[in-house]
mmCIF file of C-alpha atoms in Angstrom:
data_model
loop_
_atom_site.group_PDB
_atom_site.id
_atom_site.type_symbol
_atom_site.label_atom_id
_atom_site.label_comp_id
_atom_site.label_asym_id
_atom_site.label_seq_id
_atom_site.Cartn_x
_atom_site.Cartn_y
_atom_site.Cartn_z
ATOM 1 C CA UNK A 29 151.549 99.371 96.601
ATOM 2 C CA UNK A 30 150.533 101.267 99.250
ATOM 3 C CA UNK A 31 148.306 103.531 97.023
ATOM 4 C CA UNK A 32 147.468 101.000 95.118
ATOM 5 C CA UNK A 33 145.897 99.215 98.595
ATOM 6 C CA UNK A 34 144.477 102.798 99.290
ATOM 7 C CA UNK A 35 142.747 103.147 95.916
ATOM 8 C CA UNK A 36 140.969 99.521 96.285
ATOM 9 C CA UNK A 37 139.901 100.384 100.084
ATOM 10 C CA UNK A 38 138.413 103.727 98.943
ATOM 11 C CA UNK A 39 136.417 101.853 95.856
ATOM 12 C CA UNK A 40 134.810 98.824 98.510
ATOM 13 C CA UNK A 41 133.927 102.174 100.971
ATOM 14 C CA UNK A 42 132.496 104.147 97.789
ATOM 15 C CA UNK A 43 130.958 100.702 96.451
ATOM 16 C CA UNK A 44 129.414 100.069 100.179
ATOM 17 C CA UNK A 45 128.204 103.846 100.562
ATOM 18 C CA UNK A 46 125.992 102.911 97.099
ATOM 19 C CA UNK A 47 124.648 99.747 98.389
ATOM 20 C CA UNK A 48 123.543 101.711 101.625
ATOM 21 C CA UNK A 49 122.168 104.544 99.877
ATOM 22 C CA UNK A 50 120.355 102.114 97.707
ATOM 23 C CA UNK A 51 118.802 100.419 100.549
ATOM 24 C CA UNK A 52 117.975 103.112 102.995
ATOM 25 C CA UNK A 53 116.851 105.976 100.950
ATOM 26 C CA UNK A 54 114.004 103.933 99.641
ATOM 27 C CA UNK A 55 113.507 102.594 103.383
ATOM 28 C CA UNK A 56 113.452 106.032 104.432
ATOM 29 C CA UNK A 57 110.908 107.158 102.018
ATOM 30 C CA UNK A 58 108.490 104.581 102.647
ATOM 31 C CA UNK A 59 109.041 105.060 106.564
ATOM 32 C CA UNK A 60 107.982 108.765 105.656
ATOM 33 C CA UNK A 61 105.102 108.040 103.719
ATOM 34 C CA UNK A 62 103.492 105.530 105.494
ATOM 35 C CA UNK A 63 104.567 106.230 108.987
ATOM 36 C CA UNK A 64 105.366 110.062 109.582
ATOM 37 C CA UNK A 65 102.676 111.606 107.211
ATOM 38 C CA UNK A 66 99.381 112.980 109.489
ATOM 39 C CA UNK A 67 96.068 114.109 108.216
ATOM 40 C CA UNK A 68 95.288 117.148 106.493
ATOM 41 C CA UNK A 69 93.332 119.967 107.635
ATOM 42 C CA UNK A 70 90.374 119.058 105.104
ATOM 43 C CA UNK A 71 88.740 122.119 105.339
ATOM 44 C CA UNK A 72 91.249 124.344 104.040
ATOM 45 C CA UNK A 73 90.835 122.500 101.034
ATOM 46 C CA UNK A 74 86.912 123.351 100.438
ATOM 47 C CA UNK A 75 83.654 122.291 102.818
ATOM 48 C CA UNK A 76 82.540 118.836 99.988
ATOM 49 C CA UNK A 77 84.550 115.950 99.029
ATOM 50 C CA UNK A 78 82.986 114.075 96.116
ATOM 51 C CA UNK A 79 83.235 110.441 96.050
ATOM 52 C CA UNK A 80 82.786 108.374 93.001
ATOM 53 C CA UNK A 81 81.693 104.401 93.823
ATOM 54 C CA UNK A 82 80.550 105.657 97.047
ATOM 55 C CA UNK A 83 78.209 102.906 98.489
ATOM 56 C CA UNK A 84 80.519 99.803 99.171
ATOM 57 C CA UNK A 85 83.996 99.190 99.929
ATOM 58 C CA UNK A 86 86.924 101.444 99.481
ATOM 59 C CA UNK A 87 84.304 104.475 98.577
ATOM 60 C CA UNK A 88 82.247 104.035 101.370
ATOM 61 C CA UNK A 89 85.109 104.025 103.465
ATOM 62 C CA UNK A 90 86.346 107.691 101.936
ATOM 63 C CA UNK A 91 83.260 108.557 102.312
ATOM 64 C CA UNK A 92 82.580 107.699 105.859
ATOM 65 C CA UNK A 93 86.334 108.772 106.986
ATOM 66 C CA UNK A 94 85.995 112.474 105.079
ATOM 67 C CA UNK A 95 82.570 112.980 106.767
ATOM 68 C CA UNK A 96 84.692 112.868 109.988
ATOM 69 C CA UNK A 97 86.772 115.236 109.197
ATOM 70 C CA UNK A 98 83.518 117.135 108.926
ATOM 71 C CA UNK A 99 83.144 117.357 104.863
ATOM 72 C CA UNK A 100 79.943 117.326 103.375
ATOM 73 C CA UNK A 101 79.914 114.484 101.174
ATOM 74 C CA UNK A 102 78.671 114.490 97.383
ATOM 75 C CA UNK A 103 78.201 110.419 97.185
ATOM 76 C CA UNK A 104 78.118 109.126 93.494
ATOM 77 C CA UNK A 105 76.936 105.569 92.596
ATOM 78 C CA UNK A 106 74.312 103.533 90.220
ATOM 79 C CA UNK A 107 71.438 102.157 93.185
ATOM 80 C CA UNK A 108 69.548 105.363 94.400
ATOM 81 C CA UNK A 109 68.794 103.134 97.243
ATOM 82 C CA UNK A 110 72.218 102.337 98.682
ATOM 83 C CA UNK A 111 73.313 105.921 98.088
ATOM 84 C CA UNK A 112 69.672 107.258 99.897
ATOM 85 C CA UNK A 113 71.180 104.425 103.255
ATOM 86 C CA UNK A 114 74.524 105.921 103.003
ATOM 87 C CA UNK A 115 73.445 109.533 103.077
ATOM 88 C CA UNK A 116 71.611 108.463 105.836
ATOM 89 C CA UNK A 117 73.813 107.137 107.482
ATOM 90 C CA UNK A 118 76.845 109.547 107.474
ATOM 91 C CA UNK A 119 74.013 112.633 108.184
ATOM 92 C CA UNK A 120 73.473 110.876 111.340
ATOM 93 C CA UNK A 121 76.670 109.871 112.657
ATOM 94 C CA UNK A 122 78.813 113.056 111.582
ATOM 95 C CA UNK A 123 76.248 115.685 111.390
ATOM 96 C CA UNK A 124 77.434 116.877 107.924
ATOM 97 C CA UNK A 125 75.436 117.604 104.413
ATOM 98 C CA UNK A 126 75.396 115.096 101.979
ATOM 99 C CA UNK A 127 74.256 114.754 98.295
ATOM 100 C CA UNK A 128 73.458 112.142 96.231
ATOM 101 C CA UNK A 129 73.613 111.397 92.441
ATOM 102 C CA UNK A 130 72.323 108.471 90.603
ATOM 103 C CA UNK A 131 75.095 107.356 88.129
ATOM 104 C CA UNK A 132 75.910 104.731 86.097
ATOM 105 C CA UNK A 133 79.387 105.912 84.571
ATOM 106 C CA UNK A 134 79.178 103.019 81.966
ATOM 107 C CA UNK A 135 76.772 105.433 80.466
ATOM 108 C CA UNK A 136 78.982 108.120 78.325
ATOM 109 C CA UNK A 137 75.887 110.583 78.442
ATOM 110 C CA UNK A 138 75.778 110.950 82.546
ATOM 111 C CA UNK A 139 78.163 114.099 82.741
ATOM 112 C CA UNK A 140 75.759 116.959 82.290
ATOM 113 C CA UNK A 141 73.392 116.012 85.328
ATOM 114 C CA UNK A 142 76.094 115.204 87.965
ATOM 115 C CA UNK A 143 78.118 118.369 86.537
ATOM 116 C CA UNK A 144 74.766 120.365 86.652
ATOM 117 C CA UNK A 145 74.562 118.952 90.783
ATOM 118 C CA UNK A 146 78.323 119.920 91.459
ATOM 119 C CA UNK A 147 77.643 123.707 89.523
ATOM 120 C CA UNK A 148 77.584 125.662 92.938
ATOM 121 C CA UNK A 149 79.658 123.717 95.737
ATOM 122 C CA UNK A 150 82.775 124.790 97.024
ATOM 123 C CA UNK A 151 84.954 121.100 95.902
ATOM 124 C CA UNK A 152 87.816 120.403 97.856
ATOM 125 C CA UNK A 153 88.710 116.955 97.089
ATOM 126 C CA UNK A 154 87.666 114.388 94.922
ATOM 127 C CA UNK A 155 87.980 111.026 95.282
ATOM 128 C CA UNK A 156 88.066 108.996 91.994
ATOM 129 C CA UNK A 157 87.382 105.409 93.020
ATOM 130 C CA UNK A 158 84.403 103.612 90.963
ATOM 131 C CA UNK A 159 86.093 100.809 88.973
ATOM 132 C CA UNK A 160 85.569 97.900 87.069
ATOM 133 C CA UNK A 161 87.034 94.608 86.721
ATOM 134 C CA UNK A 162 86.290 91.175 85.175
ATOM 135 C CA UNK A 163 84.531 88.340 87.070
ATOM 136 C CA UNK A 164 87.895 86.382 86.583
ATOM 137 C CA UNK A 165 91.428 86.906 84.701
ATOM 138 C CA UNK A 166 90.808 85.910 81.294
ATOM 139 C CA UNK A 167 92.465 85.505 77.530
ATOM 140 C CA UNK A 168 91.322 88.994 76.001
ATOM 141 C CA UNK A 169 89.382 87.637 72.834
ATOM 142 C CA UNK A 170 87.630 85.112 75.341
ATOM 143 C CA UNK A 171 86.384 87.494 77.442
ATOM 144 C CA UNK A 172 82.861 87.438 77.646
ATOM 145 C CA UNK A 173 80.629 90.037 75.202
ATOM 146 C CA UNK A 174 83.948 91.436 74.371
ATOM 147 C CA UNK A 175 82.957 94.881 72.595
ATOM 148 C CA UNK A 176 80.439 95.578 75.338
ATOM 149 C CA UNK A 177 83.332 94.453 78.124
ATOM 150 C CA UNK A 178 85.896 96.866 76.228
ATOM 151 C CA UNK A 179 83.461 99.905 76.534
ATOM 152 C CA UNK A 180 82.316 99.356 79.709
ATOM 153 C CA UNK A 181 86.114 98.940 81.366
ATOM 154 C CA UNK A 182 87.366 102.072 79.940
ATOM 155 C CA UNK A 183 84.217 103.738 80.456
ATOM 156 C CA UNK A 184 84.336 103.113 83.966
ATOM 157 C CA UNK A 185 87.999 102.830 84.652
ATOM 158 C CA UNK A 186 89.759 105.706 82.345
ATOM 159 C CA UNK A 187 86.518 108.093 81.351
ATOM 160 C CA UNK A 188 84.929 109.079 84.133
ATOM 161 C CA UNK A 189 88.385 109.910 86.421
ATOM 162 C CA UNK A 190 89.360 111.982 83.454
ATOM 163 C CA UNK A 191 85.700 113.650 82.992
ATOM 164 C CA UNK A 192 85.436 113.876 87.011
ATOM 165 C CA UNK A 193 88.950 115.790 87.487
ATOM 166 C CA UNK A 194 88.658 118.241 83.971
ATOM 167 C CA UNK A 195 85.155 119.151 85.941
ATOM 168 C CA UNK A 196 86.698 119.873 89.346
ATOM 169 C CA UNK A 197 90.134 121.094 88.601
ATOM 170 C CA UNK A 198 89.898 124.803 87.071
ATOM 171 C CA UNK A 199 87.989 125.901 90.363
ATOM 172 C CA UNK A 200 91.008 124.021 92.332
ATOM 173 C CA UNK A 201 93.289 125.528 90.097
ATOM 174 C CA UNK A 202 91.592 129.509 90.905
ATOM 175 C CA UNK A 203 91.609 128.997 94.786
ATOM 176 C CA UNK A 204 95.014 127.351 94.411
ATOM 177 C CA UNK A 205 94.127 124.767 96.739
ATOM 178 C CA UNK A 206 92.157 121.558 96.201
ATOM 179 C CA UNK A 207 93.059 117.389 96.275
ATOM 180 C CA UNK A 208 92.454 114.471 93.730
ATOM 181 C CA UNK A 209 93.184 111.138 94.682
ATOM 182 C CA UNK A 210 92.924 108.422 91.463
ATOM 183 C CA UNK A 211 92.244 104.956 92.659
ATOM 184 C CA UNK A 212 95.124 102.833 90.132
ATOM 185 C CA UNK A 213 96.169 98.909 91.233
ATOM 186 C CA UNK A 214 98.541 96.791 91.942
ATOM 187 C CA UNK A 215 97.743 95.394 88.754
ATOM 188 C CA UNK A 216 98.813 98.536 86.765
ATOM 189 C CA UNK A 217 102.271 98.380 88.591
ATOM 190 C CA UNK A 218 103.545 95.997 85.577
ATOM 191 C CA UNK A 219 101.688 94.753 82.719
ATOM 192 C CA UNK A 220 99.522 91.752 83.943
ATOM 193 C CA UNK A 221 98.507 88.922 81.720
ATOM 194 C CA UNK A 222 95.115 88.050 81.654
ATOM 195 C CA UNK A 223 94.041 91.166 83.142
ATOM 196 C CA UNK A 224 94.742 92.824 80.011
ATOM 197 C CA UNK A 225 92.511 95.642 79.685
ATOM 198 C CA UNK A 226 91.801 96.188 83.643
ATOM 199 C CA UNK A 227 95.653 96.775 83.986
ATOM 200 C CA UNK A 228 95.942 99.000 81.028
ATOM 201 C CA UNK A 229 93.042 101.171 82.216
ATOM 202 C CA UNK A 230 94.572 101.506 85.804
ATOM 203 C CA UNK A 231 98.021 102.271 84.205
ATOM 204 C CA UNK A 232 96.366 104.998 81.970
ATOM 205 C CA UNK A 233 94.862 106.448 85.606
ATOM 206 C CA UNK A 234 98.723 106.070 87.351
ATOM 207 C CA UNK A 235 100.172 107.637 84.194
ATOM 208 C CA UNK A 236 97.286 110.445 83.903
ATOM 209 C CA UNK A 237 97.480 111.143 88.037
ATOM 210 C CA UNK A 238 101.244 112.063 87.701
ATOM 211 C CA UNK A 239 101.792 113.848 84.329
ATOM 212 C CA UNK A 240 98.532 115.901 86.347
ATOM 213 C CA UNK A 241 100.348 116.673 89.401
ATOM 214 C CA UNK A 242 103.529 118.134 87.449
ATOM 215 C CA UNK A 243 101.639 120.270 85.949
ATOM 216 C CA UNK A 244 99.428 121.444 88.763
ATOM 217 C CA UNK A 245 101.641 121.143 91.885
ATOM 218 C CA UNK A 246 102.770 124.375 91.345
ATOM 219 C CA UNK A 247 99.479 125.808 91.417
ATOM 220 C CA UNK A 248 98.529 124.536 94.956
ATOM 221 C CA UNK A 249 96.575 121.422 94.028
ATOM 222 C CA UNK A 250 97.459 117.553 95.119
ATOM 223 C CA UNK A 251 97.080 114.894 92.316
ATOM 224 C CA UNK A 252 97.706 111.225 93.876
ATOM 225 C CA UNK A 253 97.885 107.978 92.441
ATOM 226 C CA UNK A 254 96.643 105.610 94.980
ATOM 227 C CA UNK A 255 97.927 102.119 93.642
ATOM 228 C CA UNK A 256 96.919 99.596 96.172
ATOM 229 C CA UNK A 257 96.927 95.668 96.235
ATOM 230 C CA UNK A 258 94.187 93.638 97.631
ATOM 231 C CA UNK A 259 91.854 94.999 100.363
ATOM 232 C CA UNK A 260 88.053 93.272 101.381
ATOM 233 C CA UNK A 261 86.282 94.527 98.904
ATOM 234 C CA UNK A 262 83.781 92.645 97.236
ATOM 235 C CA UNK A 263 85.885 93.587 93.880
ATOM 236 C CA UNK A 264 88.623 90.924 95.141
ATOM 237 C CA UNK A 265 86.495 89.236 96.510
ATOM 238 C CA UNK A 266 88.212 88.200 100.048
ATOM 239 C CA UNK A 267 86.258 88.612 102.736
ATOM 240 C CA UNK A 268 89.055 87.836 105.431
ATOM 241 C CA UNK A 269 91.598 90.715 106.362
ATOM 242 C CA UNK A 270 95.406 90.498 107.012
ATOM 243 C CA UNK A 271 98.471 92.283 107.273
ATOM 244 C CA UNK A 272 98.885 91.922 103.840
ATOM 245 C CA UNK A 273 94.966 92.182 103.218
ATOM 246 C CA UNK A 274 93.669 95.237 104.870
ATOM 247 C CA UNK A 275 89.918 96.204 105.649
ATOM 248 C CA UNK A 276 89.025 99.146 103.297
ATOM 249 C CA UNK A 277 88.552 101.385 106.701
ATOM 250 C CA UNK A 278 92.291 100.022 107.591
ATOM 251 C CA UNK A 279 93.156 101.057 104.198
ATOM 252 C CA UNK A 280 91.787 104.501 103.733
ATOM 253 C CA UNK A 281 92.746 105.698 107.233
ATOM 254 C CA UNK A 282 96.246 105.210 106.128
ATOM 255 C CA UNK A 283 95.852 106.441 102.598
ATOM 256 C CA UNK A 284 94.802 109.895 103.496
ATOM 257 C CA UNK A 285 98.069 110.446 105.978
ATOM 258 C CA UNK A 286 99.914 110.249 102.603
ATOM 259 C CA UNK A 287 97.998 113.097 101.010
ATOM 260 C CA UNK A 288 100.948 115.500 99.092
ATOM 261 C CA UNK A 289 104.073 113.313 100.726
ATOM 262 C CA UNK A 290 104.415 111.637 97.436
ATOM 263 C CA UNK A 291 103.352 111.991 93.266
ATOM 264 C CA UNK A 292 101.800 108.088 93.724
ATOM 265 C CA UNK A 293 101.036 105.683 96.681
ATOM 266 C CA UNK A 294 100.306 102.646 97.381
ATOM 267 C CA UNK A 295 98.296 103.686 100.254
ATOM 268 C CA UNK A 296 99.074 100.704 102.446
ATOM 269 C CA UNK A 297 102.714 100.128 104.155
ATOM 270 C CA UNK A 298 102.453 96.533 103.015
ATOM 271 C CA UNK A 299 101.670 97.354 99.442
ATOM 272 C CA UNK A 300 104.168 99.364 99.233
ATOM 273 C CA UNK A 301 106.576 96.647 100.467
ATOM 274 C CA UNK A 302 104.681 94.716 97.838
ATOM 275 C CA UNK A 303 104.852 97.391 95.088
ATOM 276 C CA UNK A 304 108.222 98.425 95.445
ATOM 277 C CA UNK A 305 109.590 94.266 95.429
ATOM 278 C CA UNK A 306 107.245 93.844 92.394
ATOM 279 C CA UNK A 307 108.807 96.729 90.309
ATOM 280 C CA UNK A 308 112.264 95.716 91.197
ATOM 281 C CA UNK A 309 111.218 91.893 89.511
ATOM 282 C CA UNK A 310 112.170 91.995 85.420
ATOM 283 C CA UNK A 311 108.990 93.047 83.261
ATOM 284 C CA UNK A 312 109.561 89.106 81.571
ATOM 285 C CA UNK A 313 109.999 87.254 84.465
ATOM 286 C CA UNK A 314 107.014 89.416 86.292
ATOM 287 C CA UNK A 315 104.705 88.395 83.293
ATOM 288 C CA UNK A 316 105.255 85.062 83.328
ATOM 289 C CA UNK A 317 105.002 84.359 86.707
ATOM 290 C CA UNK A 318 101.472 86.627 87.007
ATOM 291 C CA UNK A 319 100.354 85.114 83.852
ATOM 292 C CA UNK A 320 100.929 81.415 84.997
ATOM 293 C CA UNK A 321 99.773 82.721 88.563
ATOM 294 C CA UNK A 322 96.715 83.975 86.454
ATOM 295 C CA UNK A 323 95.819 81.068 84.753
ATOM 296 C CA UNK A 324 95.582 79.175 87.448
ATOM 297 C CA UNK A 325 92.829 81.213 88.888
ATOM 298 C CA UNK A 326 90.664 81.327 85.681
ATOM 299 C CA UNK A 327 91.054 77.868 85.620
ATOM 300 C CA UNK A 328 89.214 77.176 88.701
ATOM 301 C CA UNK A 329 86.824 80.062 87.852
ATOM 302 C CA UNK A 330 85.377 77.735 84.178
ATOM 303 C CA UNK A 331 85.147 74.772 86.300
ATOM 304 C CA UNK A 332 83.153 76.403 89.092
ATOM 305 C CA UNK A 333 81.065 78.231 86.365
ATOM 306 C CA UNK A 334 81.223 75.298 84.342
ATOM 307 C CA UNK A 335 79.215 72.924 87.528
ATOM 308 C CA UNK A 336 77.611 75.963 87.976
ATOM 309 C CA UNK A 337 75.815 75.168 84.531
ATOM 310 C CA UNK A 338 75.185 71.303 85.374
#
């Protein structure tokens, strides 16, 4: 009888220890990644950083922060005027070199010209930031200009990441040093209805990054997926920052401290809490809730669009 009591006692202790580990291990991981990290010495990777989608939001914040650490910056975006303005600001404020490349990543024929500009540069950091979503959530077959929208989404969100990585990775492997950050999205944590194409494209970026990191980490190259939720950018259409919605500068400062800490980072602690919680929810329940939420956003957006037409 006493043996039976001891057995149950030990089973109870084991169960409590199991629960503690289930809670404490993820918590320690979050603390380690988002509070105990520090900025790397970017110069050891190379003297140039390349940032796509560099004239606004998160891309602009990355360019300025890396320049603050003494990195020369390649700015790639569509508008030559905006690029020149950003380049001038960075040069004057941080006393570094800049190179501007005007390119529309929706065009599949831009890469030869981009790579020609990058050929002689010692590229240590690549930020694959450029990306597009839709104006509002929508059912797949009802997306405006569907054939063109499909091609554009794949070109900007997927091809750009693959092609830019394809170009810079050989040099990093040969030097056994380099950092590639690929911007995914919170919409990639689980499949997100009414954002089907966007969610899938960002899941590709997440998967591509993690698998490449497994292939090349031992060769000294850090390839990290960054999975942000809402940040105050034009893409999110949110203007006011909060604890859950940081501004681009806060998000980027936090993200750069996570480099090398994990194969996938949410970039920002509050986003990591969101992502961890969402990942625990059964997929069917998550999809049902996100479909309902996105459909309500869709209805409001269509109503506003129809009112403008009137």
